[in-house]
CSV table of C-alpha atoms and ligand atoms in Angstrom, one decimal:
chain,number,residue,atom,x,y,z
A,1,MET,CA,-28.4,17.8,-45.1
A,2,THR,CA,-28.2,20.2,-48.1
A,3,ARG,CA,-25.8,17.9,-49.9
A,4,GLU,CA,-28.0,14.9,-49.2
A,5,LEU,CA,-31.0,16.8,-50.5
A,6,GLU,CA,-29.2,17.8,-53.7
A,7,THR,CA,-28.1,14.3,-54.6
A,8,VAL,CA,-31.4,12.8,-53.8
A,9,GLN,CA,-33.4,15.4,-55.7
A,10,GLY,CA,-31.2,14.8,-58.7
A,11,GLU,CA,-32.2,11.1,-58.9
A,12,ASP,CA,-35.3,11.5,-61.0
A,13,GLU,CA,-33.9,11.8,-64.4
A,14,SER,CA,-37.3,11.8,-66.0
A,15,SER,CA,-38.5,14.8,-64.0
A,16,PRO,CA,-37.9,18.4,-65.1
A,17,GLU,CA,-35.9,19.0,-61.9
A,18,SER,CA,-33.0,17.0,-63.3
A,19,LYS,CA,-32.7,19.5,-66.2
A,20,ILE,CA,-32.5,22.6,-64.1
A,21,THR,CA,-29.1,24.3,-63.7
A,22,ARG,CA,-27.1,23.5,-60.7
A,23,ARG,CA,-27.4,27.1,-59.5
A,24,ARG,CA,-31.1,27.2,-59.5
A,25,PHE,CA,-31.2,23.7,-58.0
A,26,THR,CA,-29.0,24.8,-55.1
A,27,GLN,CA,-31.3,27.8,-54.5
A,28,MET,CA,-34.3,25.5,-54.5
A,29,ALA,CA,-32.7,23.1,-52.1
A,30,SER,CA,-31.9,25.9,-49.7
A,31,VAL,CA,-35.5,27.1,-49.8
A,32,LEU,CA,-36.5,23.5,-48.9
A,33,VAL,CA,-34.1,23.4,-46.1
A,34,ALA,CA,-35.3,26.7,-44.8
A,35,SER,CA,-38.9,25.6,-44.9
A,36,LEU,CA,-38.0,22.5,-43.0
A,37,THR,CA,-36.2,24.3,-40.3
A,38,LEU,CA,-39.1,26.6,-39.6
A,39,PRO,CA,-41.4,24.8,-37.2
A,40,ALA,CA,-44.5,26.8,-38.1
A,41,VAL,CA,-44.0,26.1,-41.8
A,42,SER,CA,-43.2,22.4,-41.4
A,43,THR,CA,-46.3,21.8,-39.3
A,44,ALA,CA,-48.3,23.5,-42.0
A,45,PHE,CA,-47.0,20.9,-44.4
A,46,ALA,CA,-47.3,18.1,-41.9
A,47,SER,CA,-47.6,14.7,-43.6
A,48,SER,CA,-50.3,12.2,-42.7
A,49,SER,CA,-47.9,9.2,-42.5
A,50,SER,CA,-44.5,8.5,-41.1
A,51,ILE,CA,-41.9,5.7,-41.1
A,52,LYS,CA,-41.6,4.4,-37.6
A,53,GLY,CA,-38.8,1.8,-38.2
A,54,VAL,CA,-37.0,-0.2,-40.7
A,55,ARG,CA,-35.6,-3.8,-40.8
A,56,LEU,CA,-33.3,-5.5,-43.2
A,57,TRP,CA,-33.2,-9.3,-43.9
A,58,ARG,CA,-30.7,-11.1,-46.1
A,59,SER,CA,-31.7,-14.5,-47.5
A,60,PRO,CA,-29.7,-16.7,-50.0
A,61,ASP,CA,-31.5,-15.2,-53.0
A,62,LYS,CA,-32.8,-11.8,-51.9
A,63,THR,CA,-32.5,-8.8,-49.7
A,64,ARG,CA,-35.7,-7.6,-48.0
A,65,LEU,CA,-36.2,-4.1,-46.6
A,66,VAL,CA,-39.3,-3.6,-44.4
A,67,PHE,CA,-40.5,-0.2,-43.4
A,68,ASP,CA,-43.0,0.1,-40.5
A,69,LEU,CA,-45.6,2.7,-41.4
A,70,SER,CA,-48.0,4.7,-39.3
A,71,ASP,CA,-50.6,4.3,-42.1
A,72,ASN,CA,-51.3,2.9,-45.4
A,73,ILE,CA,-49.3,4.8,-48.1
A,74,ASP,CA,-49.0,5.4,-51.8
A,75,HIS,CA,-45.6,4.5,-53.2
A,76,LYS,CA,-43.7,3.6,-56.3
A,77,ILE,CA,-40.3,2.2,-57.0
A,78,PHE,CA,-38.1,2.6,-60.1
A,79,PRO,CA,-34.6,1.6,-61.0
A,80,LEU,CA,-31.9,4.0,-62.4
A,81,THR,CA,-28.7,2.9,-64.1
A,82,ASN,CA,-25.1,4.4,-64.3
A,83,PRO,CA,-24.7,3.9,-61.4
A,84,GLN,CA,-27.3,1.3,-60.4
A,85,ARG,CA,-29.9,2.8,-58.0
A,86,LEU,CA,-33.4,2.0,-56.8
A,87,VAL,CA,-35.6,4.9,-56.0
A,88,VAL,CA,-38.5,4.5,-53.5
A,89,ASP,CA,-41.0,7.3,-53.6
A,90,ILE,CA,-43.5,7.5,-50.8
A,91,LYS,CA,-46.3,10.1,-50.9
A,92,ASP,CA,-47.2,12.2,-47.9
A,93,THR,CA,-44.7,10.6,-45.6
A,94,ARG,CA,-42.1,11.7,-43.1
A,95,LEU,CA,-39.0,10.0,-41.8
A,96,PRO,CA,-38.4,11.2,-38.3
A,97,GLY,CA,-35.5,8.8,-37.7
A,98,SER,CA,-32.6,7.8,-39.7
A,99,LEU,CA,-31.8,4.9,-42.2
A,100,SER,CA,-28.0,5.2,-41.7
A,101,LYS,CA,-27.8,2.5,-39.0
A,102,LEU,CA,-28.9,-0.4,-41.4
A,103,GLU,CA,-26.3,-3.2,-41.6
A,104,LEU,CA,-25.7,-3.3,-45.3
A,105,GLY,CA,-22.7,-5.7,-45.1
A,106,GLN,CA,-23.8,-8.8,-47.1
A,107,THR,CA,-26.4,-7.0,-49.2
A,108,PRO,CA,-26.2,-5.5,-52.7
A,109,ILE,CA,-27.0,-2.1,-51.2
A,110,GLY,CA,-23.9,0.2,-51.0
A,111,ALA,CA,-25.6,3.2,-49.3
A,112,VAL,CA,-29.1,4.5,-48.4
A,113,ARG,CA,-30.0,8.2,-48.9
A,114,TRP,CA,-33.2,10.0,-48.4
A,115,ALA,CA,-34.8,13.4,-48.6
A,116,THR,CA,-38.2,15.2,-48.4
A,117,ARG,CA,-39.6,16.3,-51.8
A,118,GLN,CA,-42.2,19.0,-52.4
A,119,SER,CA,-42.0,19.4,-48.6
A,120,LYS,CA,-44.2,16.4,-48.0
A,121,ASP,CA,-43.2,13.3,-50.0
A,122,LEU,CA,-40.3,11.1,-49.1
A,123,ARG,CA,-37.7,9.8,-51.5
A,124,ILE,CA,-35.4,7.0,-50.5
A,125,VAL,CA,-32.5,6.1,-52.8
A,126,LEU,CA,-30.7,2.8,-52.6
A,127,ASP,CA,-27.2,2.9,-54.1
A,128,LEU,CA,-26.6,-0.6,-55.5
A,129,LYS,CA,-23.4,-2.5,-55.9
A,130,GLN,CA,-24.9,-5.0,-58.3
A,131,LYS,CA,-28.0,-5.5,-60.5
A,132,VAL,CA,-31.1,-6.7,-58.8
A,133,THR,CA,-34.7,-7.3,-59.7
A,134,PRO,CA,-36.8,-5.2,-57.3
A,135,ARG,CA,-40.4,-5.9,-56.1
A,136,SER,CA,-42.4,-3.9,-53.6
A,137,PHE,CA,-45.8,-4.2,-51.9
A,138,VAL,CA,-47.6,-3.0,-48.8
A,139,LEU,CA,-48.7,-5.4,-46.1
A,140,LYS,CA,-51.8,-4.8,-44.1
A,141,PRO,CA,-51.6,-4.8,-40.2
A,142,ASN,CA,-51.6,-8.1,-38.4
A,143,GLU,CA,-51.3,-9.1,-34.8
A,144,THR,CA,-47.5,-8.3,-34.7
A,145,TYR,CA,-47.1,-5.3,-37.0
A,146,GLY,CA,-49.0,-2.4,-38.5
A,147,TYR,CA,-48.9,-1.4,-42.2
A,148,ARG,CA,-45.5,-2.2,-43.8
A,149,LEU,CA,-43.9,-1.4,-47.0
A,150,VAL,CA,-41.8,-4.3,-48.2
A,151,VAL,CA,-39.0,-3.8,-50.8
A,152,ASP,CA,-37.5,-7.0,-52.1
A,153,LEU,CA,-34.2,-7.0,-54.1
A,154,PHE,CA,-33.8,-10.3,-55.8
A,155,ASP,CA,-30.2,-11.3,-56.7
A,156,GLU,CA,-29.5,-11.8,-60.4
A,157,GLN,CA,-30.1,-15.5,-61.1
A,158,LYS,CA,-27.0,-17.4,-62.3
A,159,ALA,CA,-28.0,-18.9,-65.6
A,160,THR,CA,-26.7,-22.4,-64.7
A,161,GLN,CA,-28.9,-22.6,-61.7
A,162,THR,CA,-32.2,-22.2,-63.5
A,163,THR,CA,-32.0,-25.5,-65.4
A,164,HIS,CA,-32.7,-28.6,-63.4
A,165,ALA,CA,-30.5,-31.6,-63.9
A,166,PRO,CA,-32.5,-34.7,-64.9
A,167,VAL,CA,-33.2,-36.9,-62.0
A,168,ILE,CA,-31.1,-40.0,-62.4
A,169,LYS,CA,-32.2,-43.1,-60.7
A,170,GLN,CA,-29.3,-43.8,-58.5
A,171,THR,CA,-28.5,-46.9,-56.6
A,172,ASN,CA,-27.0,-46.6,-53.2
A,173,ARG,CA,-28.1,-43.0,-52.9
A,174,ASP,CA,-28.4,-41.1,-49.7
A,175,ILE,CA,-31.8,-40.6,-48.0
A,176,VAL,CA,-32.4,-36.9,-48.2
A,177,ILE,CA,-33.9,-35.3,-45.0
A,178,ALA,CA,-35.3,-31.7,-45.4
A,179,ILE,CA,-35.0,-29.9,-42.1
A,180,ASP,CA,-37.2,-26.9,-41.7
A,181,ALA,CA,-36.6,-24.4,-38.9
A,182,GLY,CA,-39.9,-22.6,-38.5
A,183,HIS,CA,-40.5,-18.8,-38.9
A,184,GLY,CA,-37.5,-16.5,-39.3
A,185,GLY,CA,-36.7,-12.9,-40.3
A,186,GLU,CA,-39.7,-10.7,-40.2
A,187,ASP,CA,-41.6,-13.5,-38.4
A,188,PRO,CA,-40.2,-14.2,-34.9
A,189,GLY,CA,-42.6,-17.0,-34.2
A,190,ALA,CA,-43.7,-17.3,-30.6
A,191,VAL,CA,-42.0,-14.9,-28.2
A,192,GLY,CA,-41.8,-16.4,-24.8
A,193,HIS,CA,-40.4,-16.0,-21.4
A,194,ARG,CA,-37.6,-13.4,-21.1
A,195,GLY,CA,-37.8,-12.6,-24.8
A,196,ALA,CA,-36.8,-16.1,-26.0
A,197,ARG,CA,-37.7,-16.2,-29.7
A,198,GLU,CA,-39.0,-19.3,-31.4
A,199,LYS,CA,-37.2,-18.5,-34.7
A,200,ASP,CA,-33.7,-18.6,-33.0
A,201,VAL,CA,-34.4,-21.7,-30.8
A,202,VAL,CA,-35.6,-23.7,-33.7
A,203,LEU,CA,-32.8,-22.7,-36.1
A,204,ALA,CA,-30.2,-23.8,-33.5
A,205,ILE,CA,-32.0,-27.2,-33.1
A,206,ALA,CA,-32.4,-27.6,-36.9
A,207,ARG,CA,-28.6,-27.0,-37.3
A,208,ASP,CA,-27.9,-29.7,-34.7
A,209,VAL,CA,-30.2,-32.1,-36.5
A,210,ALA,CA,-28.5,-31.4,-39.8
A,211,LYS,CA,-25.0,-32.0,-38.3
A,212,LEU,CA,-26.1,-35.4,-37.0
A,213,PHE,CA,-27.5,-36.4,-40.4
A,214,GLU,CA,-24.3,-35.3,-42.0
A,215,GLN,CA,-22.4,-37.7,-39.8
A,216,ALA,CA,-24.8,-40.6,-40.4
A,217,GLN,CA,-23.8,-42.9,-43.3
A,218,GLY,CA,-26.5,-43.1,-45.9
A,219,PHE,CA,-28.2,-39.8,-45.1
A,220,LYS,CA,-28.0,-36.3,-46.4
A,221,PRO,CA,-29.5,-33.3,-44.7
A,222,VAL,CA,-30.9,-30.2,-46.5
A,223,MET,CA,-31.6,-27.1,-44.4
A,224,ILE,CA,-34.7,-25.3,-45.7
A,225,ARG,CA,-33.8,-22.1,-43.9
A,226,THR,CA,-30.1,-21.4,-43.3
A,227,GLY,CA,-30.3,-18.1,-41.5
A,228,ASP,CA,-32.5,-15.4,-40.0
A,229,TYR,CA,-34.9,-14.6,-42.9
A,230,TYR,CA,-38.4,-15.6,-43.8
A,231,ILE,CA,-39.4,-18.2,-46.4
A,232,SER,CA,-43.0,-18.6,-47.3
A,233,LEU,CA,-44.7,-21.9,-46.2
A,234,ARG,CA,-45.2,-23.0,-49.8
A,235,GLU,CA,-41.6,-22.2,-50.7
A,236,ARG,CA,-40.5,-24.5,-47.8
A,237,THR,CA,-42.2,-27.5,-49.3
A,238,ARG,CA,-41.0,-26.5,-52.9
A,239,LYS,CA,-37.4,-26.4,-51.7
A,240,ALA,CA,-37.7,-29.8,-50.2
A,241,ARG,CA,-39.1,-31.1,-53.5
A,242,ARG,CA,-36.3,-29.4,-55.5
A,243,HIS,CA,-33.8,-31.4,-53.4
A,244,ASN,CA,-35.8,-34.6,-53.9
A,245,ALA,CA,-36.3,-35.0,-50.2
A,246,ASP,CA,-37.4,-38.3,-48.8
A,247,PHE,CA,-38.6,-36.7,-45.6
A,248,PHE,CA,-39.6,-33.3,-44.3
A,249,VAL,CA,-39.4,-32.3,-40.7
A,250,SER,CA,-40.5,-28.8,-39.6
A,251,ILE,CA,-39.3,-27.7,-36.1
A,252,HIS,CA,-41.1,-25.4,-33.8
A,253,ALA,CA,-41.4,-24.2,-30.2
A,254,ASP,CA,-44.7,-22.7,-29.7
A,255,ALA,CA,-46.8,-20.6,-27.4
A,256,PHE,CA,-50.3,-21.3,-26.1
A,257,THR,CA,-52.8,-19.0,-24.3
A,258,ARG,CA,-52.4,-21.1,-21.2
A,259,LYS,CA,-49.0,-20.5,-19.7
A,260,SER,CA,-49.1,-23.9,-18.0
A,261,ALA,CA,-49.2,-25.8,-21.3
A,262,ASN,CA,-46.0,-27.7,-21.7
A,263,GLY,CA,-44.4,-30.7,-23.4
A,264,ALA,CA,-43.3,-31.7,-26.9
A,265,SER,CA,-45.7,-32.9,-29.6
A,266,VAL,CA,-45.5,-34.3,-33.1
A,267,PHE,CA,-48.0,-33.5,-35.8
A,268,THR,CA,-48.8,-35.0,-39.1
A,269,LEU,CA,-51.2,-33.5,-41.7
A,270,SER,CA,-54.9,-33.9,-41.2
A,271,GLN,CA,-57.4,-33.1,-43.9
A,272,ARG,CA,-60.4,-33.5,-41.8
A,273,GLY,CA,-59.6,-30.9,-39.2
A,274,ALA,CA,-57.4,-30.9,-36.1
A,275,THR,CA,-57.6,-33.7,-33.6
A,276,SER,CA,-57.5,-31.5,-30.6
A,277,GLU,CA,-58.4,-27.9,-29.7
A,278,ALA,CA,-54.7,-27.1,-29.1
A,279,ALA,CA,-53.8,-28.6,-32.5
A,280,ARG,CA,-56.4,-26.4,-34.2
A,281,TRP,CA,-55.2,-23.4,-32.4
A,282,LEU,CA,-51.5,-24.1,-33.3
A,283,ALA,CA,-52.3,-24.8,-36.9
A,284,ASN,CA,-54.0,-21.4,-37.2
A,285,LYS,CA,-51.0,-19.8,-35.6
A,286,GLU,CA,-48.4,-21.5,-37.7
A,287,ASN,CA,-50.3,-20.9,-40.9
A,288,SER,CA,-50.7,-17.2,-40.1
A,289,ALA,CA,-46.9,-17.0,-40.3
A,290,ASP,CA,-47.3,-16.2,-44.0
A,291,LEU,CA,-49.4,-13.2,-43.1
A,292,VAL,CA,-46.6,-12.0,-40.9
A,293,GLY,CA,-43.9,-12.8,-43.4
A,294,GLY,CA,-46.1,-11.4,-46.2
A,295,GLU,CA,-46.1,-14.1,-48.7
A,296,ASP,CA,-48.6,-16.6,-50.0
A,297,GLY,CA,-51.1,-15.2,-47.6
A,298,VAL,CA,-53.8,-15.7,-50.2
A,299,SER,CA,-52.9,-19.3,-50.8
A,300,LEU,CA,-54.7,-20.5,-47.7
A,301,GLY,CA,-58.0,-20.2,-49.5
A,302,ASP,CA,-60.5,-22.7,-50.9
A,303,LYS,CA,-58.4,-23.5,-54.0
A,304,ASP,CA,-55.7,-25.1,-52.0
A,305,ASP,CA,-58.1,-27.3,-50.1
A,306,VAL,CA,-59.5,-28.6,-53.4
A,307,LEU,CA,-56.0,-29.2,-54.7
A,308,ALA,CA,-54.9,-30.8,-51.5
A,309,ARG,CA,-57.8,-33.2,-51.6
A,310,VAL,CA,-57.0,-34.3,-55.1
A,311,LEU,CA,-53.4,-34.9,-54.2
A,312,LEU,CA,-54.5,-36.7,-51.1
A,313,ASP,CA,-56.4,-39.2,-53.2
A,314,LEU,CA,-53.5,-39.7,-55.5
A,315,SER,CA,-50.6,-40.3,-53.3
A,316,MET,CA,-51.0,-38.9,-49.9
A,317,THR,CA,-52.4,-42.0,-48.2
A,318,ASP,CA,-49.1,-43.8,-48.4
A,319,SER,CA,-47.2,-40.7,-47.5
A,320,GLN,CA,-49.5,-40.1,-44.6
A,321,SER,CA,-49.1,-43.5,-43.1
A,322,ARG,CA,-45.3,-43.2,-43.4
A,323,SER,CA,-45.5,-39.8,-41.7
A,324,GLU,CA,-47.4,-41.3,-38.8
A,325,LYS,CA,-44.9,-44.1,-38.4
A,326,ALA,CA,-41.9,-41.8,-38.5
A,327,GLY,CA,-43.8,-39.4,-36.2
A,328,SER,CA,-44.3,-41.9,-33.5
A,329,LYS,CA,-40.6,-42.9,-33.6
A,330,VAL,CA,-39.7,-39.3,-33.1
A,331,LEU,CA,-42.3,-38.8,-30.4
A,332,SER,CA,-41.0,-41.8,-28.4
A,333,GLN,CA,-37.4,-40.4,-28.6
A,334,LEU,CA,-38.6,-37.0,-27.5
A,335,GLY,CA,-40.3,-38.7,-24.6
A,336,ARG,CA,-36.9,-39.7,-23.3
A,337,VAL,CA,-35.6,-36.1,-23.1
A,338,ASN,CA,-38.7,-34.1,-22.5
A,339,ARG,CA,-42.2,-34.3,-21.1
A,340,LEU,CA,-44.7,-35.0,-23.8
A,341,HIS,CA,-47.7,-32.8,-24.4
A,342,LYS,CA,-49.7,-35.7,-25.9
A,343,SER,CA,-48.6,-39.3,-25.9
A,344,LYS,CA,-49.8,-39.9,-29.5
A,345,VAL,CA,-48.9,-38.3,-32.8
A,346,GLU,CA,-51.5,-35.6,-33.4
A,347,GLN,CA,-53.0,-34.3,-36.6
A,348,ALA,CA,-53.5,-30.7,-37.8
A,349,ALA,CA,-53.9,-28.8,-41.0
A,350,PHE,CA,-50.4,-27.2,-41.2
A,351,VAL,CA,-49.6,-25.8,-44.6
A,352,VAL,CA,-45.9,-27.0,-44.4
A,353,LEU,CA,-47.1,-30.6,-44.1
A,354,LYS,CA,-49.1,-30.4,-47.4
A,355,ASN,CA,-46.5,-32.3,-49.3
A,356,PRO,CA,-48.4,-34.8,-51.4
A,357,ASP,CA,-45.5,-37.2,-51.9
A,358,ILE,CA,-43.0,-36.5,-49.1
A,359,PRO,CA,-43.7,-37.9,-45.6
A,360,SER,CA,-43.7,-34.9,-43.4
A,361,ILE,CA,-43.9,-34.2,-39.7
A,362,LEU,CA,-44.0,-31.0,-37.6
A,363,VAL,CA,-42.3,-31.2,-34.2
A,364,GLU,CA,-43.3,-28.8,-31.5
A,365,THR,CA,-40.2,-29.1,-29.2
A,366,GLY,CA,-42.0,-27.5,-26.3
A,367,PHE,CA,-43.9,-24.4,-25.3
A,368,ILE,CA,-41.9,-21.3,-25.2
A,369,SER,CA,-44.8,-19.6,-23.4
A,370,ASN,CA,-44.1,-21.9,-20.4
A,371,PRO,CA,-41.4,-20.2,-18.2
A,372,GLY,CA,-39.8,-23.5,-17.2
A,373,GLU,CA,-39.8,-24.9,-20.6
A,374,ALA,CA,-38.6,-21.6,-22.2
A,375,SER,CA,-35.5,-21.5,-19.9
A,376,LYS,CA,-34.6,-25.0,-21.0
A,377,LEU,CA,-35.3,-24.4,-24.7
A,378,ILE,CA,-32.7,-21.6,-24.8
A,379,THR,CA,-29.9,-23.8,-23.5
A,380,ARG,CA,-27.6,-25.4,-26.0
A,381,ALA,CA,-27.6,-28.6,-23.9
A,382,HIS,CA,-31.3,-29.1,-24.2
A,383,GLN,CA,-31.4,-28.0,-27.9
A,384,ARG,CA,-28.8,-30.8,-28.6
A,385,LYS,CA,-30.9,-33.4,-26.7
A,386,LEU,CA,-34.0,-32.5,-28.7
A,387,ALA,CA,-32.0,-32.6,-32.0
A,388,ARG,CA,-30.6,-36.0,-31.1
A,389,ALA,CA,-34.1,-37.3,-30.4
A,390,ILE,CA,-35.4,-36.0,-33.7
A,391,HIS,CA,-32.5,-37.5,-35.6
A,392,THR,CA,-32.7,-40.9,-33.9
A,393,GLY,CA,-36.4,-41.1,-34.4
A,394,VAL,CA,-36.2,-40.3,-38.1
A,395,LYS,CA,-33.2,-42.6,-38.6
A,396,GLU,CA,-34.9,-45.5,-36.9
A,397,PHE,CA,-37.9,-45.1,-39.2
A,398,PHE,CA,-35.7,-45.2,-42.3
A,399,ILE,CA,-33.7,-48.1,-41.2
A,400,LYS,CA,-36.9,-50.0,-40.9
A,401,TYR,CA,-38.6,-48.6,-44.0
A,402,PRO,CA,-35.8,-47.5,-46.4
A,403,PRO,CA,-36.8,-46.1,-49.8
A,404,ALA,CA,-35.7,-48.3,-52.7
A,405,GLY,CA,-32.5,-47.4,-54.4
A,406,THR,CA,-30.9,-46.0,-51.2
A,407,LEU,CA,-27.7,-47.2,-49.6
A,408,ILE,CA,-29.7,-48.2,-46.5
A,409,ALA,CA,-32.2,-50.2,-48.6
A,410,ASN,CA,-29.4,-51.9,-50.5
A,411,ASN,CA,-27.6,-52.9,-47.3
A,412,ARG,CA,-30.8,-54.3,-45.9
A,413,SER,CA,-31.5,-56.5,-48.9
A,414,ASN,CA,-28.0,-57.7,-49.3
A,415,ALA,CA,-28.0,-58.7,-45.8
A,416,GLY,CA,-26.8,-62.0,-44.6
A,417,ARG,CA,-28.4,-62.7,-41.2
A,418,ALA,CA,-25.1,-62.2,-39.5
A,419,THR,CA,-25.0,-60.2,-36.3
A,420,TYR,CA,-22.4,-59.7,-33.7
A,421,ARG,CA,-22.9,-58.9,-30.0
A,422,VAL,CA,-20.5,-56.3,-28.7
A,423,ARG,CA,-18.1,-57.5,-25.9
A,424,ARG,CA,-16.0,-55.5,-23.5
A,425,GLY,CA,-13.0,-54.0,-25.2
A,426,ASP,CA,-14.4,-54.2,-28.7
A,427,THR,CA,-13.8,-51.4,-31.1
A,428,LEU,CA,-15.7,-50.7,-34.3
A,429,SER,CA,-12.6,-51.1,-36.5
A,430,GLY,CA,-11.7,-54.3,-34.6
A,431,ILE,CA,-15.2,-55.7,-35.3
A,432,ALA,CA,-15.0,-54.7,-39.0
A,433,SER,CA,-11.6,-56.4,-39.6
A,434,LYS,CA,-12.7,-59.5,-37.7
A,435,HIS,CA,-15.6,-59.9,-40.2
A,436,SER,CA,-13.5,-58.8,-43.2
A,437,VAL,CA,-15.7,-55.8,-43.9
A,438,SER,CA,-14.6,-52.2,-44.2
A,439,LEU,CA,-15.3,-49.8,-41.3
A,440,ASN,CA,-17.4,-47.7,-43.6
A,441,GLN,CA,-19.5,-50.7,-44.6
A,442,LEU,CA,-20.1,-51.6,-41.0
A,443,LEU,CA,-21.0,-48.0,-40.1
A,444,ALA,CA,-23.4,-47.6,-43.1
A,445,TYR,CA,-25.0,-51.0,-42.5
A,446,ASN,CA,-25.8,-50.0,-38.9
A,447,SER,CA,-26.4,-46.3,-39.7
A,448,MET,CA,-23.7,-45.4,-37.2
A,449,SER,CA,-21.0,-42.8,-37.3
A,450,VAL,CA,-17.4,-43.3,-36.0
A,451,ARG,CA,-18.3,-41.0,-33.1
A,452,ASP,CA,-21.0,-43.3,-31.8
A,453,THR,CA,-20.0,-45.2,-28.7
A,454,LEU,CA,-20.4,-49.0,-28.5
A,455,LYS,CA,-22.2,-50.5,-25.6
A,456,VAL,CA,-21.4,-53.9,-24.3
A,457,GLY,CA,-24.2,-56.3,-25.4
A,458,GLN,CA,-25.2,-54.1,-28.3
A,459,LEU,CA,-26.2,-56.1,-31.4
A,460,LEU,CA,-24.5,-55.1,-34.7
A,461,ARG,CA,-25.5,-56.3,-38.1
A,462,ILE,CA,-22.7,-57.6,-40.2
A,463,PRO,CA,-22.8,-56.8,-43.9
B,501,ZN,ZN1,-44.0,-22.1,-34.8
């Protein structure tokens, strides 16, 4: 403890303490230790706030530390160099527990030290392995957490990544599907029966959907969230746009006040309010995720509604009708593997659907608040079925309405009318060579993968 106090006290190079001699410093430190070990004295200095817990999240571009606080606090952060450190000073705050159990593995943090200063303030020092850009803020309580101090450490940007390559109009390009697993990190989403967490269930399903699109000729998946961390709702749509996505699907598994509520649903954006009470309720819940995750909370105000309406007039009408068409394909596929909550595509004002130019749907794969549905949702078998339904629905839509310049569109317009009905004993490569086309052409043309099984009587289109 004494050693820890010494090193931490010495961090503040700008303070007079750093200039005192080591001898005096050691004396001072031992006085501090003495005062801390005397219960009567330490109660006299009792602080008004305390740190009740700490969580650490690593995302592709930053590390987030979240401290649970008993109260609102005053704090400041400042970096120190040689070696790289970040100091977090919190006024009138105690740390009854320990910060030594944090999993620092993939983060730029080498070690965490802490000590009490002036017998009441808390100083936390992060020893850094590389340069970061820090940011900190305090979040107000919400329905899940109390006050929190968030310290973000942004990785140094690689210079090459900041410039965007010009968009080249490609021919035969892949159709880009942005797959968004809802929630993550600080925001668990709905927590259901036996602790099943929405953020985990939907990430597993999203990964399955991505795998299926990887195998489908003419498609390219982009995962919006790749691990257990939070991304703000606006950043989700921005990331989709950065990847020139042709489609955006957000995957959820929600809760409702009525335990009996069950079934899957598909939503598209509504500007004129939700179509059902449940839709309105869910929209509030999904949108409040940013208040849990702590970003863009303010962006749900009037300004965005105005902007959204302008964009709607410009380009959303087309995107909206495409969203609905794709949504109903997905819904009918979901109906084969799950009970449906509503038999029609519903509309609600979800922030993640506010993509003016990218057709977007939000899939509620089921209600995690329903004990029966929750126990299915956590099984890999059911997750895979849901993923296959989402994949098939979206794929069917794009085969019917492929964007210009894509491989799928090209195959469609080059089409002769030739078709072939599969007979017993046929193989894909056999059919391809019989019609003097390559196996890949045949697969792409029918949006199949080599792993798809042929059914007798199935109609294949021949390029
Ligand atoms: Zn959700």
